[in-house]
XYZ file of C-alpha atoms in Angstrom:
701
model
C -7.186 -18.805 12.960
C -4.761 -20.932 10.926
C -2.348 -18.916 8.799
C -3.328 -19.321 4.965
C -0.997 -21.489 2.958
C -0.554 -18.632 0.503
C 0.923 -16.377 3.182
C 3.298 -19.150 4.446
C 4.615 -19.592 0.844
C 4.581 -15.865 -0.044
C 8.283 -15.536 0.037
C 8.735 -18.676 -2.310
C 6.362 -17.172 -4.781
C 8.621 -14.377 -5.587
C 11.289 -14.968 -8.181
C 14.465 -14.025 -6.415
C 17.036 -16.109 -8.243
C 18.954 -19.029 -6.762
C 18.991 -18.961 -2.911
C 22.751 -19.393 -2.449
C 24.673 -18.872 0.776
C 24.552 -15.383 1.925
C 27.888 -13.293 1.902
C 28.365 -12.364 5.525
C 30.271 -9.205 4.409
C 27.028 -7.895 3.025
C 24.070 -6.553 4.937
C 21.591 -5.382 2.374
C 22.218 -7.170 -1.014
C 22.833 -10.786 -2.190
C 24.129 -11.874 -5.473
C 23.576 -15.175 -7.096
C 24.013 -16.669 -10.741
C 21.356 -18.989 -12.118
C 21.610 -21.803 -14.582
C 21.097 -19.491 -17.508
C 24.163 -17.350 -16.472
C 21.817 -14.545 -15.294
C 22.963 -12.576 -12.231
C 20.291 -11.742 -9.626
C 21.090 -8.931 -7.360
C 18.448 -8.746 -4.589
C 18.058 -5.721 -2.219
C 16.794 -6.666 1.217
C 17.725 -3.895 3.608
C 18.598 -5.209 6.924
C 16.439 -4.305 9.896
C 13.870 -2.286 7.781
C 10.383 -3.210 6.568
C 11.013 -1.416 3.256
C 13.925 -0.748 1.136
C 15.423 2.707 1.129
C 18.784 3.847 -0.527
C 21.115 4.815 2.373
C 24.783 5.598 1.769
C 25.661 2.160 3.115
C 23.269 0.514 0.588
C 24.746 2.409 -2.227
C 28.375 1.449 -1.098
C 27.420 -2.161 -1.083
C 25.738 -1.774 -4.515
C 28.892 -0.447 -5.820
C 30.836 -3.496 -4.620
C 28.202 -5.866 -6.062
C 28.445 -4.194 -9.649
C 32.326 -4.863 -9.366
C 31.514 -8.371 -8.551
C 29.054 -8.794 -11.425
C 31.643 -7.503 -13.844
C 34.037 -10.141 -12.672
C 31.545 -13.023 -13.133
C 30.687 -12.367 -16.764
C 26.950 -13.134 -16.657
C 24.603 -12.803 -19.750
C 22.475 -10.262 -17.837
C 21.642 -8.622 -14.553
C 18.371 -8.592 -12.736
C 17.836 -6.155 -9.803
C 14.882 -6.507 -7.568
C 13.582 -6.329 -3.966
C 13.022 -9.149 -1.460
C 10.508 -6.947 0.476
C 6.796 -7.567 0.014
C 6.080 -3.863 0.179
C 7.923 -3.023 -3.076
C 11.060 -2.306 -4.958
C 12.399 0.774 -2.967
C 10.629 3.586 -1.207
C 13.361 6.125 -2.143
C 16.307 7.667 -0.323
C 16.744 7.108 3.278
C 15.314 10.466 4.483
C 16.907 10.095 7.903
C 20.213 10.940 6.185
C 18.741 14.172 4.810
C 18.832 15.783 8.350
C 22.559 15.170 8.535
C 23.320 16.967 5.200
C 22.858 20.500 6.300
C 25.440 22.268 4.115
C 25.274 22.377 0.213
C 28.828 21.476 -0.168
C 28.572 18.375 2.034
C 25.322 17.419 0.343
C 26.862 17.804 -3.069
C 29.798 15.608 -2.135
C 27.564 12.856 -0.989
C 25.392 13.127 -4.010
C 28.373 12.899 -6.400
C 29.515 9.516 -4.778
C 25.905 8.217 -5.199
C 25.668 9.327 -8.811
C 28.993 7.485 -9.495
C 27.356 4.319 -8.291
C 24.232 4.683 -10.362
C 26.319 5.733 -13.422
C 28.353 2.519 -12.932
C 25.048 0.467 -13.193
C 24.070 2.549 -16.435
C 27.402 1.837 -17.904
C 27.316 -2.022 -17.530
C 27.984 -3.776 -20.909
C 25.331 -6.377 -20.273
C 21.612 -6.133 -20.338
C 20.277 -4.878 -17.000
C 16.699 -5.592 -15.964
C 14.794 -4.045 -12.904
C 11.891 -6.105 -11.744
C 9.396 -3.665 -10.016
C 6.677 -4.700 -7.720
C 4.779 -2.548 -5.174
C 6.195 0.824 -4.617
C 9.133 2.170 -6.620
C 9.518 5.691 -5.631
C 12.231 8.480 -5.758
C 15.723 7.068 -5.446
C 14.267 3.644 -6.062
C 12.898 4.704 -9.343
C 16.231 6.399 -10.121
C 17.984 3.143 -9.659
C 15.518 1.413 -11.890
C 15.876 3.987 -14.630
C 19.630 3.310 -14.656
C 18.823 -0.161 -15.800
C 18.302 -1.001 -19.566
C 14.820 -2.660 -19.050
C 12.101 -2.267 -16.432
C 9.471 -4.926 -16.040
C 6.400 -3.974 -13.673
C 4.648 -6.515 -11.835
C 0.857 -5.862 -11.982
C 0.018 -3.445 -9.078
C 3.340 -1.622 -8.933
C 3.322 2.188 -8.414
C 6.048 4.376 -9.769
C 6.642 8.019 -9.061
C 8.815 10.956 -7.782
C 7.591 12.287 -4.539
C 10.523 14.573 -3.791
C 8.595 17.614 -4.388
C 6.678 16.850 -1.083
C 9.913 17.328 0.671
C 10.742 20.556 -0.987
C 13.108 18.914 -3.368
C 13.297 17.412 -6.891
C 14.844 14.211 -7.940
C 18.531 14.137 -7.016
C 20.032 10.860 -8.242
C 19.665 11.175 -12.012
C 15.980 11.286 -12.300
C 15.542 14.708 -13.848
C 17.698 13.870 -16.757
C 16.989 10.073 -17.173
C 13.290 10.508 -16.995
C 13.054 13.319 -19.382
C 15.372 11.424 -21.799
C 13.294 8.142 -21.620
C 9.624 9.501 -22.004
C 7.750 12.468 -23.282
C 9.657 15.228 -21.545
C 6.486 17.195 -20.566
C 4.835 13.930 -19.217
C 8.224 13.383 -17.295
C 8.140 17.009 -15.863
C 4.431 16.829 -14.854
C 5.079 13.498 -13.049
C 7.983 15.042 -11.118
C 6.284 18.494 -10.563
C 3.138 16.952 -8.972
C 4.716 14.011 -7.130
C 1.849 11.813 -8.463
C 2.426 8.090 -8.907
C 1.631 6.068 -12.024
C 0.220 2.575 -11.730
C 1.927 -0.157 -13.797
C -0.340 0.057 -16.809
C -0.075 3.891 -17.044
C 3.747 3.582 -16.628
C 3.671 1.129 -19.640
C 1.420 3.674 -21.604
C 4.078 6.384 -20.806
C 7.012 4.381 -21.813
C 8.416 4.195 -18.299
C 8.309 0.258 -18.254
C 8.755 -2.166 -21.085
C 5.943 -4.538 -19.933
C 3.412 -5.296 -17.166
C 3.588 -8.925 -16.054
C 2.348 -11.203 -13.374
C 4.639 -12.446 -10.659
C 4.443 -15.939 -11.841
C 5.782 -14.890 -15.098
C 8.945 -13.008 -13.840
C 11.538 -15.604 -14.756
C 10.100 -16.083 -18.379
C 9.999 -12.438 -18.804
C 13.589 -12.093 -17.892
C 14.472 -14.794 -20.552
C 12.316 -13.004 -23.093
C 14.170 -9.704 -22.544
C 17.486 -11.375 -22.996
C 16.248 -13.013 -26.057
C 15.180 -9.722 -27.567
C 11.573 -10.659 -27.534
C 10.407 -7.686 -25.451
C 11.034 -4.319 -26.926
C 12.688 -1.619 -24.928
C 10.202 1.147 -23.858
C 10.712 4.793 -24.035
C 11.463 7.349 -26.834
C 9.344 9.872 -28.234
C 9.302 12.351 -31.154
C 8.773 15.010 -28.460
C 12.265 14.237 -26.949
C 13.803 15.378 -30.152
C 11.568 18.434 -30.296
C 12.473 19.494 -26.776
C 16.142 19.000 -27.199
C 15.870 22.682 -28.556
C 15.899 25.401 -25.984
C 13.285 27.594 -27.575
C 10.749 24.671 -27.496
C 11.604 24.017 -23.920
C 11.153 27.711 -23.019
C 7.511 27.736 -24.328
C 6.756 24.524 -22.393
C 8.608 25.861 -19.294
C 6.361 29.049 -19.268
C 3.248 26.831 -19.278
C 4.765 24.653 -16.410
C 5.436 27.668 -14.263
C 1.996 28.964 -14.641
C 0.387 25.706 -13.735
C 2.683 25.166 -10.824
C 1.928 28.674 -9.478
C -1.727 27.740 -9.366
C -0.776 25.050 -6.815
C 2.169 26.551 -4.972
C 3.946 30.003 -4.370
C 7.609 29.985 -5.478
C 8.594 31.936 -2.392
C 7.315 29.141 -0.232
C 7.969 26.125 -2.311
C 10.915 26.724 -4.606
C 11.558 23.181 -5.611
C 9.313 22.778 -8.604
C 10.451 26.082 -9.959
C 14.110 25.034 -9.744
C 13.280 21.869 -11.493
C 11.691 23.726 -14.323
C 14.748 25.970 -14.634
C 16.962 22.939 -14.695
C 15.043 21.446 -17.485
C 14.763 24.602 -19.439
C 18.336 25.577 -19.270
C 19.929 22.104 -19.582
C 17.249 19.754 -20.949
C 19.290 19.093 -24.174
C 22.457 18.101 -22.407
C 22.291 15.171 -19.917
C 25.726 15.663 -18.515
C 25.178 19.412 -17.858
C 21.734 18.669 -16.314
C 23.416 15.831 -14.024
C 25.807 18.502 -12.743
C 23.204 20.992 -12.185
C 20.778 18.618 -10.585
C 23.289 17.822 -7.926
C 23.974 21.548 -7.320
C 20.230 22.468 -7.323
C 19.230 19.495 -5.138
C 21.973 20.335 -2.523
C 20.959 23.998 -2.268
C 17.309 23.046 -1.886
C 18.131 20.465 0.810
C 19.920 23.115 2.942
C 17.047 25.523 2.702
C 14.478 26.208 5.324
C 11.633 24.815 3.169
C 13.104 21.347 2.697
C 14.260 21.170 6.314
C 10.856 21.966 7.603
C 9.117 19.653 5.096
C 11.551 16.788 6.181
C 10.624 17.610 9.804
C 6.977 17.325 8.710
C 7.649 14.072 7.294
C 9.132 12.679 10.517
C 6.274 14.255 12.549
C 3.870 12.236 10.344
C 5.779 9.093 10.932
C 5.652 9.779 14.643
C 1.904 9.941 14.568
C 1.697 6.944 12.284
C 3.810 4.975 14.865
C 0.922 5.572 17.390
C -1.248 3.392 15.189
C 0.986 0.552 14.956
C -0.564 -1.291 17.729
C -2.097 -4.874 17.264
C -5.784 -5.144 17.694
C -8.579 -7.328 16.292
C -10.624 -4.898 14.431
C -12.892 -6.133 11.608
C -16.337 -4.484 11.932
C -17.109 -0.901 12.542
C -20.689 0.390 13.411
C -21.369 4.059 12.648
C -24.319 5.802 14.003
C -25.307 9.035 12.079
C -25.126 9.114 8.368
C -24.569 12.807 7.924
C -21.596 14.450 6.277
C -19.120 13.215 8.922
C -20.592 9.862 9.842
C -21.383 8.821 6.303
C -17.889 9.863 5.235
C -16.276 7.934 8.069
C -18.116 4.934 7.180
C -17.171 5.062 3.552
C -13.612 5.606 4.380
C -13.438 2.597 6.736
C -15.100 0.430 4.032
C -12.646 1.679 1.437
C -9.713 0.648 3.743
C -11.044 -2.954 4.115
C -13.212 -2.910 7.223
C -16.693 -4.270 7.299
C -19.027 -1.286 8.097
C -22.697 -1.117 9.212
C -24.087 2.451 8.880
C -27.340 3.431 10.667
C -29.500 6.534 10.853
C -33.008 7.422 11.839
C -33.374 8.957 8.292
C -33.310 6.427 5.598
C -32.515 9.187 2.969
C -29.374 10.177 5.011
C -28.109 6.665 4.666
C -28.927 6.651 0.972
C -27.161 10.000 0.481
C -24.145 8.575 2.311
C -23.986 5.453 0.094
C -24.081 7.802 -2.972
C -21.126 9.829 -1.637
C -19.276 6.617 -0.834
C -19.754 5.508 -4.526
C -18.159 8.748 -5.718
C -15.148 8.114 -3.321
C -14.657 4.483 -4.470
C -14.866 5.448 -8.162
C -12.390 8.221 -7.770
C -9.836 6.403 -5.488
C -10.103 2.791 -6.340
C -8.586 1.848 -9.674
C -10.251 -1.663 -10.352
C -13.896 -2.571 -10.716
C -13.223 -5.398 -8.403
C -11.809 -3.156 -5.533
C -14.953 -0.967 -5.985
C -17.267 -3.813 -5.842
C -15.594 -5.218 -2.751
C -15.706 -1.821 -0.922
C -19.400 -1.487 -1.704
C -19.922 -5.063 -0.285
C -18.361 -3.940 2.936
C -20.423 -0.979 3.385
C -23.790 -2.219 4.696
C -26.751 0.216 5.074
C -28.124 -0.894 8.488
C -31.836 0.433 8.843
C -32.526 -1.560 11.987
C -29.160 -0.974 13.910
C -28.526 -4.623 14.023
C -24.736 -4.117 13.428
C -24.265 -2.605 16.842
C -24.270 -6.005 18.655
C -21.383 -7.416 16.395
C -19.094 -4.467 16.032
C -15.568 -4.138 17.444
C -15.599 -0.436 17.237
C -18.915 1.818 17.463
C -18.668 5.429 16.416
C -21.444 7.799 17.245
C -21.296 10.807 14.617
C -24.782 12.427 15.432
C -25.521 16.056 15.926
C -23.131 18.109 18.174
C -25.581 18.433 21.013
C -25.081 16.915 24.437
C -28.549 15.752 25.012
C -28.617 13.788 21.730
C -25.242 12.287 22.166
C -26.326 11.216 25.759
C -29.246 9.284 24.355
C -27.210 7.719 21.589
C -24.372 6.572 23.968
C -26.931 4.989 26.504
C -28.279 2.896 23.472
C -24.785 1.958 22.518
C -23.915 0.842 26.031
C -26.998 -1.308 26.272
C -26.504 -3.013 22.859
C -22.795 -3.148 22.003
C -20.433 -5.987 23.003
C -18.824 -5.404 26.318
C -15.349 -5.246 24.687
C -16.335 -2.958 22.007
C -14.683 0.439 21.745
C -17.196 3.304 22.050
C -15.894 6.196 19.893
C -17.399 9.669 19.722
C -16.783 12.019 16.904
C -17.549 15.131 18.951
C -15.628 18.141 17.856
C -15.727 20.113 21.238
C -17.665 18.535 23.907
C -15.656 17.431 26.834
C -15.494 13.570 27.124
C -16.144 13.849 30.901
C -19.526 15.205 29.977
C -20.491 12.673 27.559
C -19.064 9.842 29.765
C -21.899 10.557 32.185
C -24.297 8.674 29.899
C -22.267 5.384 30.183
C -22.227 2.954 33.126
C -18.684 2.074 32.173
C -16.954 5.225 31.061
C -13.541 3.362 30.577
C -14.707 2.389 27.011
C -15.324 5.886 25.729
C -12.642 7.483 23.493
C -12.916 10.541 21.476
C -12.255 9.939 17.750
C -12.361 13.384 16.234
C -12.130 13.149 12.491
C -11.706 16.208 10.195
C -13.558 17.251 7.048
C -13.158 16.003 4.362
C -12.495 12.711 5.893
C -11.055 11.104 2.751
C -8.396 13.902 2.578
C -7.602 14.884 6.082
C -5.384 12.306 7.707
C -5.502 13.383 11.308
C -7.716 11.852 13.980
C -7.552 13.397 17.456
C -7.790 10.490 19.989
C -9.119 12.125 23.063
C -8.368 10.669 26.494
C -10.237 11.523 29.713
C -9.598 10.525 33.381
C -11.632 7.429 33.297
C -10.615 5.805 29.971
C -8.750 2.632 30.017
C -5.317 2.174 28.482
C -6.574 -0.729 26.521
C -9.371 1.188 24.869
C -6.895 3.963 23.968
C -4.597 1.420 22.341
C -7.577 0.003 20.399
C -8.400 3.499 19.306
C -4.904 4.061 18.085
C -4.976 0.580 16.335
C -8.301 1.465 14.645
C -6.744 4.667 13.206
C -3.718 2.658 11.986
C -6.017 0.059 10.343
C -7.669 2.858 8.352
C -4.566 4.685 7.360
C -5.139 7.623 9.678
C -2.726 9.560 11.955
C -3.754 9.295 15.612
C -2.865 12.264 17.777
C -3.160 11.809 21.447
C -4.828 14.790 23.192
C -6.618 15.244 26.557
C -10.205 16.193 27.029
C -10.445 19.975 27.126
C -12.588 22.665 25.679
C -12.197 22.174 21.783
C -9.425 19.614 22.342
C -6.292 20.869 20.483
C -7.101 21.581 16.854
C -10.495 23.304 17.158
C -9.350 25.294 20.205
C -6.214 26.510 18.229
C -8.267 27.148 15.078
C -11.176 29.110 16.562
C -9.193 32.282 17.401
C -7.861 32.311 13.956
C -11.352 31.974 12.374
C -12.870 34.500 14.898
C -10.271 37.115 14.136
C -11.124 36.614 10.373
C -14.732 37.336 11.428
C -13.569 40.519 13.275
C -11.783 41.647 10.187
C -14.942 41.182 8.222
C -16.710 43.403 10.855
C -14.174 45.998 10.261
C -15.062 46.107 6.571
C -12.038 44.114 5.120
C -13.047 42.106 2.091
C -13.340 38.230 2.664
C -11.003 37.851 -0.376
C -8.391 40.021 1.206
C -8.543 38.203 4.448
C -8.168 34.900 2.647
C -5.145 36.262 0.745
C -3.374 37.343 3.894
C -3.454 33.763 5.265
C -2.374 32.380 1.908
C 0.507 34.842 1.781
C 1.619 33.300 5.062
C 1.434 29.824 3.563
C -1.993 28.475 4.527
C -3.587 26.194 1.695
C -6.765 28.314 2.046
C -7.760 31.338 3.878
C -9.791 31.303 7.082
C -13.054 32.641 5.483
C -13.057 29.718 2.890
C -11.998 27.340 5.680
C -14.963 28.353 7.875
C -17.260 27.706 4.987
C -15.585 24.347 4.512
C -15.867 23.372 8.115
C -19.339 24.586 8.300
C -20.580 27.834 9.793
C -22.784 25.878 12.213
C -19.701 24.071 13.575
C -17.843 27.272 13.791
C -20.592 28.898 15.890
C -21.013 25.930 18.003
C -17.348 25.670 18.936
C -16.827 29.411 19.298
C -19.818 29.699 21.579
C -18.583 26.775 23.784
C -15.036 28.155 23.983
C -16.153 31.564 24.999
C -18.378 30.081 27.710
C -15.710 27.712 29.092
C -12.384 29.582 28.741
C -11.349 32.513 30.846
C -9.611 34.205 27.822
C -10.925 37.424 26.166
C -12.427 35.880 22.990
C -14.498 38.710 21.244
C -18.230 38.596 21.017
C -19.361 36.370 18.303
C -20.868 38.464 15.350
C -24.623 38.457 15.129
C -24.404 37.851 11.455
C -22.870 34.430 11.952
C -25.894 33.396 14.232
C -28.200 34.714 11.390
C -26.539 32.867 8.684
C -26.741 29.600 10.661
C -30.352 30.225 11.397
C -31.033 30.782 7.781
C -29.323 27.503 6.846
C -26.428 29.206 4.980
C -23.782 26.850 6.488
C -21.025 27.092 3.935
C -19.922 24.711 1.135
C -22.292 21.908 2.284
C -25.347 24.054 1.649
C -23.971 25.930 -1.396
C -23.944 29.286 0.400
C -22.124 30.651 3.384
C -19.553 33.479 3.528
C -19.090 32.677 -0.172
C -21.533 31.504 -2.677
C -20.575 28.085 -4.246
C -21.028 26.887 -7.824
C -22.320 23.429 -8.946
C -18.661 22.019 -8.526
C -18.544 23.363 -5.016
C -16.018 26.164 -5.784
C -16.347 29.453 -4.057
C -17.149 32.567 -6.142
C -14.505 35.174 -5.336
C -13.783 38.571 -6.466
C -11.065 38.611 -8.957
C -9.192 41.745 -7.707
C -8.029 41.428 -4.232
C -6.250 44.115 -2.066
C -2.865 43.023 -0.699
C -2.538 42.354 3.007
C -0.007 43.778 5.292
C 2.226 42.206 7.941
C -0.132 43.279 10.815
C -3.062 41.617 9.143
C -1.235 38.364 8.887
C -0.173 38.581 12.438
C -3.604 39.328 13.602
C -4.818 36.062 12.056
C -1.877 33.738 12.674
C -0.559 34.942 16.146
C -3.841 34.106 18.137
C -3.616 30.550 16.805
C 0.022 30.214 17.860
C -0.584 31.725 21.277
C -3.467 29.338 21.800
C -1.074 26.463 20.884
C 1.257 27.630 23.548
C -1.805 27.646 26.112
C -2.500 24.116 25.024
C 1.051 23.000 25.740
C 1.095 24.795 29.113
C -2.129 23.158 30.140
C -1.062 19.623 29.054
C -3.873 19.259 26.425
C -1.051 18.009 24.260
C 2.040 16.121 25.476
C 4.819 17.948 23.438
C 5.564 20.315 20.698
C 6.144 17.660 17.994
C 2.743 16.194 18.493
C 1.247 19.733 18.400
C 2.972 20.819 15.277
C 1.975 17.552 13.596
C -1.618 17.849 14.601
C -1.785 21.328 13.219
C -0.178 20.507 10.018
C -2.297 17.378 9.302
C -5.471 18.604 10.975
C -5.668 22.124 9.780
C -3.006 22.282 6.858
C -0.914 24.772 8.781
C 1.784 25.851 6.332
C 3.874 22.690 6.199
C 7.022 24.503 4.884
C 6.994 26.338 8.267
C 7.304 23.075 10.260
C 4.283 23.681 12.413
C 3.210 26.595 14.710
C 5.828 26.016 17.409
C 8.590 25.438 14.971
C 7.586 28.741 13.379
C 7.559 30.556 16.737
C 11.133 29.110 17.439
C 12.466 30.198 14.103
C 10.822 33.684 14.375
C 11.859 33.961 18.030
C 9.691 33.770 21.128
C 10.557 37.208 22.248
C 9.394 38.619 18.883
C 6.158 36.674 19.188
C 5.599 38.103 22.625
C 6.388 41.636 21.500
C 4.040 41.382 18.425
C 1.300 39.990 20.648
C 1.781 42.739 23.203
C 1.630 45.508 20.361
C -1.533 43.843 19.007
C -3.116 43.728 22.518
C -2.499 47.447 23.131
C -4.147 48.178 19.697
C -6.933 45.664 19.449
C -7.643 44.300 23.011
C -6.862 41.661 25.525
C -7.547 38.704 23.181
C -4.051 39.013 21.881
C -2.419 39.022 25.441
C 0.653 36.710 25.414
C 0.067 33.332 27.136
C 2.093 32.768 30.272
C 3.781 29.798 28.726
C 5.975 32.153 26.589
C 7.728 33.267 29.725
C 8.634 29.613 30.643
C 9.843 28.912 27.145
C 11.922 32.080 26.992
C 13.459 31.058 30.306
C 14.307 27.725 28.755
C 15.953 29.351 25.689
C 18.012 31.646 27.877
C 19.197 28.830 29.894
């Protein structure tokens, strides 16, 4: 296919100032002066697909600002040459090298001096923002006098996701520019603001089209575009008593989402604003000190680790493959939601099912997803156009990827897979969304087993990023690469695992859930059990999670694992089977271990007994012990992939860095002692895996 002219000319369509001869002494910036005596300072970080603010980038910026001072221009424009956006923030790779608060503080002070120099220039400065403008990138833009957002830009401070708060002036510049409560909300939640919302907040002066950039710059310099920002609330909150009242509300709302002991950053940011919000200079000094302390803490270091684990999985999906059409068989909760997500991400999808009502219900859920997650009516319309109800199944013959998502029963899957093999293109990837059945078993239905790959999505599909890409002994390398590419095409994280009972995530999760069921059998309240897991740092407890997964799925996986593994998994409670037989499957049926209201929220007792350390260990250590089993058996290739899969597939407390990271920090010997103690008291299901002995020997060496 010929390359569209628009793509060929894309770079020329961006207003980047005069294209003069590049300064060989510079790697990341270029400076030019146009005919109107406007300086254009363009950031184009060498060797990177997106701009980030490294120490070297900021050092060059300092030199360029000095050069601008010497050229006497009428104004300065700062923008990015990257198609992806203005800047994605700080270079997080450098965070790993700043382990001590004093060292981090020293580096931050140097960076602040550069940004302050930009802020102090005595000529008008204009940031032209397109695409993403996040974290340190937004802090760079905030130091300019004016900000113009190209339509489609997204601005935000995601630092809280790394256990931090803005550290390059964001805390005091943003709260000084716009309504301080809106500013704090933006920083506390990490949510981005689209260009139009940013204009409404006063974060940008105007929203423009790319073709109008040069005219908009002239308009700013001519005083025809008013400077955004300013709020009567800024004056009101310059008084500490007013900030104290707002800070109490902020702490209360933040505590609903995160515990201070686990995630201190948002609480330190509230302290920072409450104590120093009326004094930018004091707030700047305290911002540097607070950021430095947080960066050196375990929470931030583990969240930074989780960030790189995510990037490692994302890299698995950066494989080229021609994937445009996906055919999904089975329009139930998983199949329908997989189809909707693929359509949302730009693929053509045909969705088929024996029950037309199931397809109709899936289309309805897709509409809700598109309405919530796509911000323009055109984008929503296009997504609907890509999602095609396929009552006859004719899409099978055209698809690049075929996914079966039918009932978790071998005989049903065998029949569907035989039909796929007969009707699909010979080069099509055949994916199965099985959550537990060995691929070797399913492959028996296919004349060519090399095409079959496990594509295990997690519920809810639109929120859970992980997809287990399950290999077996007959799968081809080409099809595994195509499976990874498919995950990348739909913005999902492919985790390579080998076919085994329950694969990785469900196998590790099941002992955690079953132990929760055992505690229920002993008379412990479900709310107390969930609280124990939440005290550890899980986003939700195992009882609520079981309802979310579906008690039918829990029963199926637990039964299979008990049959196939040699371990001492306890007997499955009879009441679990009874609930499944009665159709009380959890959230999806409105009743499971909890009852659910019309909004899908569980009804819980308000007063909950506190959990002790042993209860937490009873829940968490079987999961970690099983993770060691999976490593020892080669189900997963390394600890990093395992930790990433558990964080992004189960929500395992991200601030702990993953199960194996937690085990290392706690100490393998302590894990073994605690498991042994639990085994003596509660049975062999807690017996330490043999892999701990090998790991202990490695550590000793």
